[in-house]
CSV table of C-alpha atoms and ligand atoms in Angstrom, one decimal:
chain,number,residue,atom,x,y,z
L,1,MET,CA,29.0,-71.8,-50.8
L,2,ARG,CA,32.0,-69.2,-49.7
L,3,LYS,CA,31.1,-66.2,-48.4
L,4,ILE,CA,33.4,-63.6,-50.3
L,5,GLY,CA,32.6,-59.8,-49.3
L,6,ILE,CA,34.3,-56.9,-52.0
L,7,LEU,CA,34.8,-53.6,-49.9
L,8,GLY,CA,35.0,-51.1,-52.2
L,9,LEU,CA,32.9,-51.3,-55.6
L,10,GLY,CA,35.0,-48.6,-57.8
L,11,ALA,CA,36.9,-49.9,-61.2
L,12,ILE,CA,38.9,-52.8,-59.6
L,13,GLY,CA,36.0,-54.1,-57.5
L,14,SER,CA,33.8,-54.1,-60.4
L,15,VAL,CA,36.1,-55.9,-62.1
L,16,MET,CA,37.2,-58.5,-59.2
L,17,SER,CA,33.3,-58.9,-58.3
L,18,ARG,CA,32.3,-59.5,-62.0
L,19,ALA,CA,35.6,-62.8,-62.3
L,20,LEU,CA,34.1,-63.7,-58.7
L,21,VAL,CA,30.5,-64.2,-59.6
L,22,ALA,CA,31.3,-66.7,-62.3
L,23,HIS,CA,31.9,-69.1,-59.8
L,24,PRO,CA,28.7,-71.3,-58.6
L,25,GLU,CA,30.4,-72.0,-55.5
L,26,ASN,CA,30.9,-68.3,-54.0
L,27,GLU,CA,28.3,-66.0,-52.6
L,28,ILE,CA,29.4,-62.5,-52.8
L,29,PHE,CA,28.5,-59.5,-50.2
L,30,TYR,CA,28.7,-56.4,-51.8
L,31,TYR,CA,30.1,-53.1,-49.1
L,32,THR,CA,30.3,-49.6,-50.6
L,33,ARG,CA,30.2,-46.3,-49.9
L,34,THR,CA,28.2,-45.1,-52.5
L,35,PRO,CA,24.9,-46.8,-53.3
L,36,LYS,CA,24.9,-49.0,-56.1
L,37,SER,CA,22.7,-51.4,-57.5
L,38,LYS,CA,24.7,-52.7,-60.9
L,39,ILE,CA,27.9,-53.4,-61.6
L,40,LYS,CA,28.4,-51.8,-65.3
L,41,ILE,CA,31.0,-53.3,-67.2
L,42,GLN,CA,32.3,-52.5,-70.7
L,43,PHE,CA,35.1,-55.8,-71.9
L,44,GLN,CA,35.8,-56.6,-74.9
L,45,ASN,CA,32.7,-54.6,-76.8
L,46,LYS,CA,30.2,-56.1,-74.7
L,47,LYS,CA,28.1,-54.0,-72.1
L,48,ILE,CA,28.0,-56.3,-68.7
L,49,GLU,CA,25.8,-55.6,-66.1
L,50,ILE,CA,25.2,-57.7,-62.8
L,51,PRO,CA,22.5,-56.7,-60.1
L,52,ILE,CA,23.6,-56.4,-56.8
L,53,ASP,CA,21.8,-56.5,-53.4
L,54,SER,CA,24.3,-54.4,-51.2
L,55,LYS,CA,21.9,-54.7,-47.9
L,56,LYS,CA,22.4,-58.6,-47.7
L,57,GLU,CA,22.4,-60.1,-44.6
L,58,ARG,CA,24.9,-62.7,-43.6
L,59,SER,CA,23.9,-64.9,-40.7
L,60,GLU,CA,28.1,-66.2,-40.1
L,61,GLU,CA,31.3,-64.4,-40.6
L,62,LEU,CA,33.0,-63.9,-44.3
L,63,ASP,CA,35.3,-66.4,-45.3
L,64,TRP,CA,37.1,-63.9,-47.6
L,65,LEU,CA,37.2,-60.3,-47.9
L,66,LEU,CA,38.8,-58.7,-51.0
L,67,ILE,CA,39.4,-54.6,-50.1
L,68,CYS,CA,39.3,-52.9,-53.0
L,69,LEU,CA,39.7,-49.2,-52.2
L,70,LYS,CA,42.5,-46.8,-52.7
L,71,GLU,CA,45.2,-45.9,-50.2
L,72,TYR,CA,43.9,-42.9,-49.1
L,73,HIS,CA,40.1,-44.8,-48.4
L,74,PHE,CA,41.8,-46.7,-45.6
L,75,GLU,CA,41.5,-44.4,-42.6
L,76,THR,CA,37.9,-43.8,-43.0
L,77,ALA,CA,37.2,-47.4,-43.6
L,78,LYS,CA,38.2,-48.9,-40.2
L,79,GLU,CA,34.9,-49.2,-38.4
L,80,GLN,CA,34.1,-51.6,-41.0
L,81,LEU,CA,37.2,-53.7,-41.1
L,82,VAL,CA,36.2,-54.0,-37.8
L,83,GLN,CA,32.3,-55.5,-38.5
L,84,LEU,CA,33.8,-57.3,-42.3
L,85,ILE,CA,37.2,-59.3,-40.5
L,86,GLY,CA,36.3,-62.2,-38.4
L,87,VAL,CA,38.5,-64.8,-36.6
L,88,TYR,CA,38.7,-66.9,-39.9
L,89,THR,CA,38.3,-64.3,-42.6
L,90,LYS,CA,40.7,-63.9,-45.4
L,91,VAL,CA,41.4,-60.9,-46.5
L,92,VAL,CA,43.2,-60.1,-50.1
L,93,VAL,CA,44.5,-56.6,-50.1
L,94,ILE,CA,44.4,-55.4,-53.8
L,95,ARG,CA,46.2,-51.8,-54.5
L,96,ASN,CA,48.9,-50.2,-55.7
L,97,GLY,CA,51.5,-49.5,-53.4
L,98,ILE,CA,53.6,-51.4,-51.2
L,99,GLU,CA,53.6,-52.7,-46.9
L,100,LEU,CA,49.6,-53.7,-47.7
L,101,LYS,CA,49.6,-55.6,-44.7
L,102,ALA,CA,49.8,-52.9,-42.9
L,103,PRO,CA,46.5,-51.6,-42.6
L,104,ILE,CA,45.0,-54.6,-42.2
L,105,THR,CA,47.3,-56.2,-39.0
L,106,PRO,CA,45.2,-54.3,-36.2
L,107,PHE,CA,42.3,-56.6,-37.2
L,108,THR,CA,43.8,-59.9,-38.0
L,109,THR,CA,46.7,-62.1,-37.4
L,110,ASP,CA,49.4,-61.9,-40.8
L,111,GLU,CA,48.7,-65.7,-42.3
L,112,ASN,CA,45.2,-64.5,-43.3
L,113,ILE,CA,46.2,-61.5,-45.2
L,114,LEU,CA,47.0,-61.6,-48.9
L,115,GLU,CA,48.8,-58.7,-50.5
L,116,CYS,CA,48.1,-58.7,-54.3
L,117,MET,CA,49.7,-56.5,-57.0
L,118,ILE,CA,46.7,-55.9,-59.8
L,119,ASP,CA,47.4,-54.8,-63.8
L,120,CYS,CA,44.1,-54.3,-65.1
L,121,PRO,CA,44.0,-51.2,-66.9
L,122,THR,CA,39.9,-50.2,-66.2
L,123,GLN,CA,38.5,-46.6,-65.8
L,124,PRO,CA,34.9,-44.8,-65.6
L,125,ILE,CA,32.8,-44.1,-69.0
L,126,GLU,CA,29.9,-42.7,-69.6
L,127,ASP,CA,26.5,-44.0,-67.9
L,128,ASN,CA,28.4,-45.2,-64.8
L,129,TYR,CA,30.2,-48.4,-66.7
L,130,TYR,CA,33.7,-48.9,-66.3
L,131,LEU,CA,35.9,-50.2,-69.2
L,132,GLN,CA,37.9,-52.9,-68.6
L,133,TYR,CA,40.8,-53.2,-71.0
L,134,ARG,CA,42.2,-56.3,-70.7
L,135,LYS,CA,41.6,-59.8,-68.4
L,136,PRO,CA,43.4,-59.1,-64.8
L,137,ILE,CA,46.7,-60.3,-64.1
L,138,LEU,CA,47.3,-60.7,-60.7
L,139,LYS,CA,50.3,-61.2,-58.4
L,140,VAL,CA,50.7,-62.9,-55.5
L,141,GLU,CA,53.2,-64.7,-53.2
L,142,LYS,CA,54.0,-68.4,-53.6
L,143,SER,CA,51.9,-69.3,-50.4
L,144,LYS,CA,49.4,-71.6,-49.5
L,145,LEU,CA,47.0,-69.0,-48.6
L,146,ALA,CA,47.9,-68.0,-52.8
L,147,LYS,CA,46.3,-71.6,-53.4
L,148,ARG,CA,43.2,-71.1,-51.8
L,149,PHE,CA,42.9,-67.9,-53.6
L,150,ARG,CA,42.9,-69.1,-56.6
L,151,ALA,CA,40.3,-71.7,-56.0
L,152,LEU,CA,37.7,-68.8,-56.2
L,153,PHE,CA,38.3,-68.2,-59.7
L,154,THR,CA,36.9,-69.8,-62.7
L,155,LYS,CA,39.8,-70.8,-64.7
L,156,ASN,CA,40.0,-68.2,-67.5
L,157,ASP,CA,38.6,-64.8,-65.8
L,158,VAL,CA,41.5,-64.1,-64.2
L,159,GLN,CA,45.1,-64.6,-64.4
L,160,ILE,CA,47.1,-65.4,-61.0
L,161,ILE,CA,50.9,-65.8,-61.1
L,162,GLU,CA,52.3,-66.6,-57.5
L,163,VAL,CA,56.0,-65.1,-56.7
L,164,GLN,CA,58.9,-66.4,-54.9
L,165,ASP,CA,60.0,-62.7,-54.1
L,166,TYR,CA,56.6,-61.0,-53.7
L,167,LYS,CA,58.6,-58.0,-51.9
L,168,THR,CA,61.2,-57.1,-55.4
L,169,GLU,CA,58.5,-57.8,-57.5
L,170,ASN,CA,56.2,-55.3,-55.7
L,171,TRP,CA,59.0,-52.7,-55.2
L,172,LYS,CA,59.7,-53.0,-58.9
L,173,LYS,CA,56.6,-52.1,-60.3
L,174,LEU,CA,56.2,-49.4,-57.6
L,175,ILE,CA,59.8,-48.0,-58.7
L,176,GLU,CA,58.7,-47.8,-62.5
L,177,SER,CA,54.7,-46.7,-61.9
L,178,SER,CA,56.1,-43.7,-59.9
L,179,ALA,CA,58.6,-42.7,-61.7
L,180,LEU,CA,57.0,-42.4,-65.1
L,181,GLY,CA,53.4,-42.0,-63.7
L,182,SER,CA,54.6,-38.8,-62.0
L,183,ILE,CA,56.4,-37.3,-64.8
L,184,LEU,CA,53.1,-37.5,-66.9
L,185,CYS,CA,51.2,-36.4,-63.9
L,186,LEU,CA,53.2,-33.5,-63.3
L,187,THR,CA,53.9,-32.5,-67.0
L,188,GLY,CA,50.3,-33.5,-67.8
L,189,ARG,CA,51.7,-34.9,-70.9
L,190,THR,CA,51.2,-38.5,-71.9
L,191,CYS,CA,54.3,-40.7,-73.0
L,192,SER,CA,55.2,-38.6,-75.6
L,193,VAL,CA,57.1,-36.5,-73.1
L,194,PHE,CA,59.9,-39.2,-73.4
L,195,GLU,CA,60.4,-37.9,-76.7
L,196,ASN,CA,62.7,-35.2,-74.6
L,197,PRO,CA,66.2,-36.4,-73.9
L,198,GLU,CA,65.9,-34.1,-70.6
L,199,VAL,CA,62.9,-36.3,-69.6
L,200,ILE,CA,64.4,-39.0,-70.3
L,201,ASP,CA,67.4,-38.4,-67.5
L,202,LEU,CA,64.7,-37.4,-64.9
L,203,TYR,CA,63.1,-40.7,-65.1
L,204,LYS,CA,66.6,-42.3,-64.8
L,205,ASP,CA,67.3,-40.5,-62.1
L,206,LEU,CA,63.9,-41.6,-60.4
L,207,LEU,CA,64.8,-45.0,-61.4
L,208,ARG,CA,68.0,-44.9,-59.2
L,209,GLU,CA,66.9,-43.6,-56.2
L,210,GLY,CA,64.0,-45.7,-56.1
L,211,ILE,CA,66.6,-48.8,-56.7
L,212,GLU,CA,68.3,-47.3,-53.9
L,213,VAL,CA,65.2,-47.3,-51.7
L,214,ALA,CA,64.2,-50.9,-52.4
L,215,LYS,CA,67.5,-52.3,-51.9
L,216,SER,CA,67.8,-50.2,-48.5
L,217,ASN,CA,64.2,-52.7,-48.0
L,218,GLY,CA,65.8,-55.5,-48.7
L,219,ALA,CA,64.4,-56.1,-52.5
L,220,ILE,CA,67.0,-57.7,-54.9
L,221,ILE,CA,66.8,-56.0,-57.8
L,222,GLU,CA,69.5,-56.6,-60.4
L,223,GLY,CA,71.9,-54.3,-62.2
L,224,ASN,CA,70.0,-54.4,-65.7
L,225,PHE,CA,66.7,-53.4,-64.4
L,226,GLU,CA,67.5,-49.3,-65.0
L,227,SER,CA,68.5,-50.4,-68.5
L,228,GLU,CA,65.2,-52.7,-68.9
L,229,MET,CA,62.8,-50.0,-67.8
L,230,LEU,CA,64.6,-47.5,-70.8
L,231,ASP,CA,63.8,-50.0,-73.3
L,232,LYS,CA,60.1,-50.7,-72.2
L,233,ILE,CA,59.6,-46.6,-72.5
L,234,ALA,CA,60.9,-46.5,-75.8
L,235,THR,CA,58.4,-49.7,-76.8
L,236,TYR,CA,55.6,-47.5,-75.5
L,237,SER,CA,53.0,-45.9,-77.4
L,238,LYS,CA,53.3,-41.7,-77.2
L,239,THR,CA,50.0,-42.0,-76.4
L,240,LYS,CA,49.8,-43.7,-73.2
L,241,GLY,CA,49.0,-42.1,-70.0
L,242,SER,CA,49.0,-43.2,-66.6
L,243,SER,CA,46.1,-43.6,-63.6
L,244,MET,CA,48.3,-40.9,-62.0
L,245,LEU,CA,48.0,-38.9,-65.2
L,246,SER,CA,44.5,-39.7,-65.5
L,247,ASP,CA,43.7,-38.6,-62.1
L,248,ARG,CA,45.3,-35.4,-62.5
L,249,LEU,CA,42.8,-34.7,-65.8
L,250,THR,CA,39.9,-35.8,-64.0
L,251,GLY,CA,40.1,-34.2,-60.9
L,252,ASN,CA,40.7,-37.0,-58.7
L,253,ILE,CA,42.9,-37.0,-55.7
L,254,ILE,CA,46.5,-38.6,-56.7
L,255,GLU,CA,47.1,-41.8,-54.9
L,256,VAL,CA,50.8,-40.1,-54.0
L,257,ASN,CA,51.0,-42.6,-50.5
L,258,ALA,CA,50.9,-45.7,-52.4
L,259,LYS,CA,53.5,-44.1,-54.9
L,260,ASN,CA,56.4,-41.5,-55.1
L,261,GLY,CA,55.1,-41.2,-50.8
L,262,ALA,CA,55.3,-44.8,-50.7
L,263,ILE,CA,59.4,-44.5,-51.4
L,264,GLU,CA,59.7,-41.4,-49.6
L,265,LYS,CA,58.5,-42.8,-46.8
L,266,VAL,CA,61.0,-45.6,-47.3
L,267,ALA,CA,63.7,-43.8,-47.9
L,268,SER,CA,63.4,-41.2,-44.6
L,269,GLN,CA,63.2,-44.5,-42.4
L,270,ASN,CA,66.1,-45.9,-43.9
L,271,LYS,CA,68.0,-42.8,-44.2
L,272,ILE,CA,68.6,-42.8,-47.8
L,273,ALA,CA,68.8,-39.3,-49.6
L,274,THR,CA,66.1,-39.0,-52.4
L,275,PRO,CA,65.9,-35.3,-53.0
L,276,ILE,CA,64.2,-35.4,-56.9
L,277,ASN,CA,61.2,-38.1,-55.6
L,278,ASP,CA,60.5,-35.5,-52.5
L,279,THR,CA,60.6,-32.6,-54.5
L,280,ILE,CA,57.9,-34.7,-56.7
L,281,CYS,CA,56.0,-35.5,-53.8
L,282,LYS,CA,55.8,-31.8,-52.8
L,283,LEU,CA,54.3,-31.1,-56.0
L,284,LEU,CA,52.5,-34.0,-56.1
L,285,ARG,CA,51.0,-33.1,-53.2
L,286,GLN,CA,50.5,-29.2,-53.8
L,287,ILE,CA,48.0,-30.6,-57.1
L,288,ASN,CA,46.0,-32.6,-54.5
L,289,GLN,CA,45.7,-29.9,-52.6
L,290,ASN,CA,44.5,-27.8,-55.3
K,1,NAP,N1,41.5,-48.7,-62.1
K,1,NAP,C1,42.9,-49.1,-62.5
K,1,NAP,O1,43.2,-49.1,-63.6
K,1,NAP,C2,44.0,-49.8,-61.3
K,1,NAP,C3,44.7,-50.5,-61.7
K,1,NAP,C4,45.9,-51.2,-61.4
K,1,NAP,C5,46.0,-50.6,-59.7
K,1,NAP,N2,44.4,-50.0,-59.4
K,1,NAP,C6,44.6,-49.6,-57.8
K,1,NAP,O2,43.5,-50.5,-57.0
K,1,NAP,C7,43.4,-49.6,-56.6
K,1,NAP,C8,41.6,-49.3,-56.1
K,1,NAP,O3,41.6,-48.2,-57.5
K,1,NAP,P1,40.1,-48.2,-58.3
K,1,NAP,O4,40.5,-47.4,-59.3
K,1,NAP,O5,39.1,-49.6,-58.0
K,1,NAP,O6,39.5,-46.9,-57.4
K,1,NAP,P2,38.1,-46.6,-57.5
K,1,NAP,O7,37.6,-46.5,-58.9
K,1,NAP,O8,38.2,-44.7,-56.8
K,1,NAP,O9,37.1,-47.3,-56.1
K,1,NAP,C9,37.4,-47.3,-54.9
K,1,NAP,C10,35.8,-47.5,-54.4
K,1,NAP,O10,36.3,-47.9,-52.8
K,1,NAP,C11,34.5,-46.7,-52.4
K,1,NAP,N3,35.1,-46.5,-51.1
K,1,NAP,C12,35.9,-45.7,-50.1
K,1,NAP,N4,35.9,-45.8,-48.9
K,1,NAP,C13,34.9,-46.8,-48.7
K,1,NAP,C14,34.4,-47.6,-47.7
K,1,NAP,N5,34.9,-46.9,-46.5
K,1,NAP,N6,33.3,-48.5,-48.0
K,1,NAP,C15,33.2,-49.0,-49.1
K,1,NAP,N7,33.5,-47.8,-50.3
K,1,NAP,C16,34.4,-47.4,-50.0
K,1,NAP,C17,34.7,-45.7,-53.6
K,1,NAP,O11,33.3,-45.2,-53.2
K,1,NAP,P3,32.8,-44.0,-53.8
K,1,NAP,O12,32.1,-44.4,-54.9
K,1,NAP,O13,31.8,-43.9,-52.3
K,1,NAP,O14,34.0,-42.9,-54.1
K,1,NAP,C18,34.9,-46.4,-54.8
K,1,NAP,O15,33.7,-46.8,-55.2
K,1,NAP,C19,43.9,-48.4,-56.2
K,1,NAP,O16,45.3,-48.6,-55.1
K,1,NAP,C20,44.4,-48.0,-57.7
K,1,NAP,O17,45.5,-47.6,-58.0
K,1,NAP,C21,43.5,-49.6,-60.0
C-alpha cells in the first residue's frame, strides 16, 4: 500500500481525496485544521460522503504528501510540513500561483517536489458539501515523478497532462486568471463587465504587463497569446465568475499573492514597470484588510 497524506481538506483537498480513495493500493491519511469526520462532495447531481479518520496513526513516513492549502496558509503550516515530509516523501503542491516549490524546499530536496496546476471549479454549498463542477484536470511537468504521480489514480478519475515547459504554462494561467479575476473581483461583476470596451482595454493592459514580466522570468509567450485571450473572453457566458470574485462576495481572503501579487513580485525583482497591476494589488489588499 502507498501511504498518501493530504494536507488541507477544503475544496481541492476533498476533490483529490475522492479521486485517491478510488485506487485500492492507496492508504490515505488526512491532515485538517478544522476537525472533520467526512468528506462531502456533490458531483454530477450525486451526493458523495467519504468517512475519514483524521487521527489515524502511521508508523512509517508518508510515500506522498499532497498539499492542498491556499497560498496564505503556508506560513502557519510549517510545523506540519516538518512532521509530514520524510526523507523519501514525494510532495505534490496543488495550488494557484507560481514558484510553488519555494515554500517546500526548506523541508526536502527539489527532485521530491512536483508543482501542480489544477483546473477543477469547486465551491462550498449548503450542509458542508463541496459542489464539484467537473473532473479535475491536473497539469504537471513531464518527469519521472509525474509518471509516478499518475500511477496513484485509477484511469478515469482525473485527467493528468504532462507538459514540457511547465514554467510557460504556469505563467499563461497566471496572466489570464489574475487579469480576469482581479477585474471581476474589483468591479464585483461577472464576465458581463466585458461588454464595456473600456474594461476590455484594461484587460489588455493587464495582459501586456503580465506578458512582459513572464518573459523576463524565462517564459516563452507567443505573439498571438494576447489575441487568444481576447477571443476567449468573447466566448465566455455573461454569468461566468472567478474564484477571486467568489472570495470577495463570500468574504473570504483573496489569494492576492498567488495571483496579481505573484506578478508584482517578479516585476519588482526584474525591474519591469507594471503600474496597473501594482494599483490592482493595492486595491485587492485593501479589500483583504476589510
Ligand atoms: N476551489 C477551486 O475551485 C479551485 C480551483 C482551482 C485551483 N484552486 C486552488 O487550490 C488551492 C486550494 O484551494 P481550496 O479552494 O481547496 O481552498 P480551501 O477550500 O480554503 O481549502 C484549504 C483548506 O486548508 C485548510 N488548512 C489551512 N491551514 C491548514 C493547516 N495548517 N493544516 C491543515 N489544514 C489547513 C483549511 O482549513 P479550515 O477548514 O480550517 O479553513 C481549508 O480546509 C488554492 O490555491 C486555490 O486557489 C482552487
